[in-house]
Backbone as JSON, one array per atom type, in Angstrom:
{
  "sequence": "XXXXXXXXXXXXXXXXXXXXXXXXXXXXXXXXXXXXXXXXXXXXXXXXXXXXXXXXXXXXXXXXXXXXXXXXXXXXXXXXXX",
  "N": [[157.56, 110.7, 203.55], [156.93, 108.43, 206.47], [158.75, 105.74, 208.02], [158.43, 103.1, 210.27], [161.14, 101.57, 211.92], [162.05, 98.4, 212.42], [163.92, 98.5, 215.04], [162.01, 100.04, 216.73], [162.45, 102.78, 215.77], [162.37, 106.19, 213.62], [161.97, 106.45, 210.23], [162.81, 108.91, 207.82], [161.45, 109.98, 204.68], [161.54, 111.3, 201.07], [159.6, 111.22, 198.05], [159.24, 110.57, 194.64], [157.87, 108.49, 193.92], [156.28, 106.5, 195.57], [155.51, 103.56, 195.86], [157.25, 102.4, 194.54], [159.57, 103.27, 195.61], [159.49, 102.17, 198.37], [159.56, 99.48, 197.67], [162.59, 98.98, 197.37], [163.27, 99.65, 199.76], [161.93, 97.49, 201.11], [163.24, 95.73, 199.82], [165.77, 95.05, 200.8], [167.74, 96.88, 199.75], [168.23, 99.53, 200.33], [170.63, 101.55, 201.92], [170.68, 102.12, 204.96], [167.87, 101.48, 206.06], [168.0, 98.46, 205.68], [169.07, 97.25, 207.43], [167.41, 97.48, 209.26], [164.96, 95.91, 208.97], [162.0, 94.18, 209.44], [159.75, 96.75, 208.21], [157.25, 99.32, 208.85], [154.91, 101.01, 207.29], [154.07, 104.08, 208.52], [153.07, 106.8, 208.17], [152.07, 108.79, 205.22], [152.24, 111.55, 203.03], [150.93, 113.69, 200.36], [152.42, 115.97, 198.39], [151.79, 119.24, 196.58], [153.95, 119.38, 194.86], [157.53, 117.96, 194.35], [159.26, 119.42, 195.5], [158.39, 120.79, 197.35], [157.96, 118.2, 198.9], [160.34, 117.52, 200.04], [161.27, 119.92, 201.18], [159.78, 119.46, 203.25], [160.69, 116.74, 204.61], [163.3, 117.49, 205.12], [162.47, 119.38, 207.23], [161.24, 117.83, 209.37], [163.42, 115.96, 209.51], [165.14, 117.98, 210.73], [164.02, 118.77, 213.0], [164.17, 116.54, 215.01], [162.7, 115.27, 217.04], [160.74, 113.11, 218.85], [158.29, 112.85, 219.95], [157.09, 115.06, 218.42], [157.24, 113.86, 215.84], [155.58, 111.54, 216.27], [153.17, 112.82, 216.93], [152.57, 113.81, 214.4], [152.24, 111.72, 212.94], [150.1, 110.59, 214.36], [148.28, 112.35, 213.87], [147.99, 112.53, 210.95], [148.78, 114.19, 209.46], [150.84, 116.88, 208.02], [151.07, 119.94, 209.49], [152.0, 122.5, 209.14], [153.1, 124.79, 206.55], [154.61, 124.41, 203.14]],
  "CA": [[156.83, 109.63, 204.13], [157.41, 107.9, 207.42], [158.66, 104.3, 208.38], [158.89, 102.65, 211.62], [161.82, 100.4, 211.8], [162.07, 97.04, 213.47], [164.27, 98.79, 216.12], [161.71, 101.08, 216.6], [163.11, 104.12, 215.48], [161.55, 106.19, 212.4], [162.78, 106.74, 209.03], [161.81, 109.53, 207.2], [161.69, 110.24, 203.66], [160.43, 111.71, 200.39], [159.76, 110.37, 196.81], [157.96, 111.16, 193.67], [157.09, 107.47, 193.39], [156.26, 105.78, 196.73], [155.46, 101.99, 195.73], [159.02, 101.75, 193.96], [160.59, 103.8, 196.96], [158.73, 101.04, 199.46], [160.15, 98.18, 197.19], [163.86, 99.13, 197.71], [163.38, 99.64, 201.09], [161.78, 96.19, 201.73], [164.26, 94.59, 199.44], [167.19, 95.49, 201.81], [168.67, 97.7, 198.87], [168.59, 101.16, 200.84], [171.49, 100.79, 203.33], [170.37, 102.09, 206.17], [166.55, 100.63, 206.36], [168.21, 96.93, 205.49], [169.65, 96.8, 208.88], [166.54, 97.53, 210.43], [163.65, 95.13, 208.42], [160.79, 94.63, 208.67], [159.58, 97.98, 208.88], [155.59, 99.36, 209.12], [154.67, 102.47, 206.84], [152.98, 105.06, 209.53], [152.32, 108.1, 207.43], [152.13, 109.48, 204.14], [151.32, 112.56, 202.66], [151.28, 114.16, 198.9], [152.23, 117.42, 198.21], [151.4, 119.41, 195.16], [155.32, 119.21, 194.07], [158.49, 117.18, 194.94], [160.25, 120.58, 195.98], [157.61, 120.97, 198.84], [157.82, 117.15, 199.85], [161.54, 117.71, 200.19], [161.29, 120.67, 202.51], [158.91, 118.68, 204.58], [161.39, 115.92, 204.75], [164.21, 118.32, 205.81], [162.27, 120.35, 208.35], [161.34, 116.83, 209.97], [164.91, 115.55, 209.95], [165.87, 118.69, 211.73], [163.19, 118.41, 214.6], [164.99, 115.19, 215.91], [161.84, 115.14, 218.25], [159.94, 111.97, 218.83], [157.26, 113.44, 220.26], [156.3, 115.8, 217.26], [156.66, 113.0, 214.86], [154.42, 110.8, 216.5], [151.8, 113.58, 217.18], [152.24, 113.93, 212.73], [151.44, 110.25, 212.59], [148.59, 110.37, 214.92], [147.0, 113.61, 213.0], [147.9, 111.92, 209.61], [148.89, 115.41, 208.52], [151.93, 118.14, 208.72], [150.11, 121.25, 209.49], [153.2, 123.1, 208.62], [152.73, 124.65, 205.22], [156.04, 124.68, 202.7]],
  "C": [[157.52, 109.03, 205.51], [157.35, 106.45, 207.89], [158.92, 104.18, 209.74], [159.49, 101.63, 211.76], [161.6, 99.29, 213.0], [162.92, 97.68, 214.94], [163.42, 99.91, 216.8], [161.83, 102.66, 216.21], [162.51, 104.67, 214.09], [162.52, 106.88, 211.33], [162.2, 107.72, 208.19], [162.38, 110.1, 205.76], [161.02, 110.84, 202.4], [160.64, 111.07, 198.72], [159.16, 110.84, 195.94], [157.83, 109.55, 193.27], [157.45, 106.36, 194.93], [156.15, 104.25, 196.71], [157.01, 101.78, 194.98], [159.88, 101.82, 195.03], [160.65, 102.64, 198.02], [159.43, 99.81, 199.14], [161.48, 98.19, 197.41], [164.1, 98.98, 198.97], [163.31, 98.18, 201.85], [162.71, 94.86, 200.95], [165.54, 94.49, 199.85], [168.08, 96.34, 200.65], [168.88, 99.12, 199.16], [169.39, 100.29, 202.11], [171.2, 101.24, 204.72], [169.25, 101.31, 206.61], [166.75, 99.09, 205.97], [168.48, 96.71, 206.81], [168.35, 96.67, 209.7], [164.88, 96.74, 209.5], [163.08, 94.24, 209.27], [160.6, 96.21, 209.21], [157.66, 98.26, 208.48], [155.69, 100.92, 208.24], [153.41, 103.23, 207.57], [152.5, 106.35, 209.31], [153.37, 108.24, 205.69], [151.22, 110.58, 204.17], [151.83, 113.13, 201.43], [151.1, 115.41, 199.56], [152.14, 117.91, 196.84], [152.84, 119.66, 194.31], [156.51, 118.84, 195.22], [159.36, 118.34, 195.87], [159.62, 120.83, 197.66], [157.95, 119.52, 199.7], [159.32, 117.06, 200.47], [161.74, 118.27, 201.45], [160.9, 120.22, 203.64], [159.85, 117.96, 205.0], [162.34, 116.75, 205.6], [163.4, 119.08, 206.99], [161.92, 119.2, 209.38], [162.3, 115.94, 210.66], [165.32, 116.37, 210.89], [165.35, 119.0, 213.11], [163.84, 117.41, 215.5], [164.1, 115.2, 217.12], [160.56, 114.0, 217.9], [158.8, 112.64, 218.93], [156.61, 114.18, 219.11], [156.19, 114.83, 216.16], [155.57, 112.33, 215.01], [152.81, 111.56, 216.69], [151.25, 113.55, 215.34], [151.22, 112.54, 212.59], [149.89, 110.25, 213.37], [147.78, 111.07, 214.37], [147.03, 112.9, 211.74], [147.73, 113.54, 208.8], [149.95, 116.31, 209.22], [151.06, 119.33, 208.62], [151.0, 122.31, 209.07], [152.95, 123.34, 207.15], [154.52, 125.05, 204.65], [156.07, 125.19, 201.22]]
}
């Protein structure tokens, strides 16, 4: 999942329980995102298993490229296979 934070930066994460994880973020219990509330969920994608979701998360974080992240958000899909 990708969140757009109040400072206009993106937070990239993965979880096996998105509603629960979003509750943690919105309640301020997540150290990083608590400083940049409110946030907007701008992208979610389900994967066959959690390990593929983690690989996608690490790949996105490694890119450090806002244009690619925004293209993924716009396309509503990560085109790379994991």
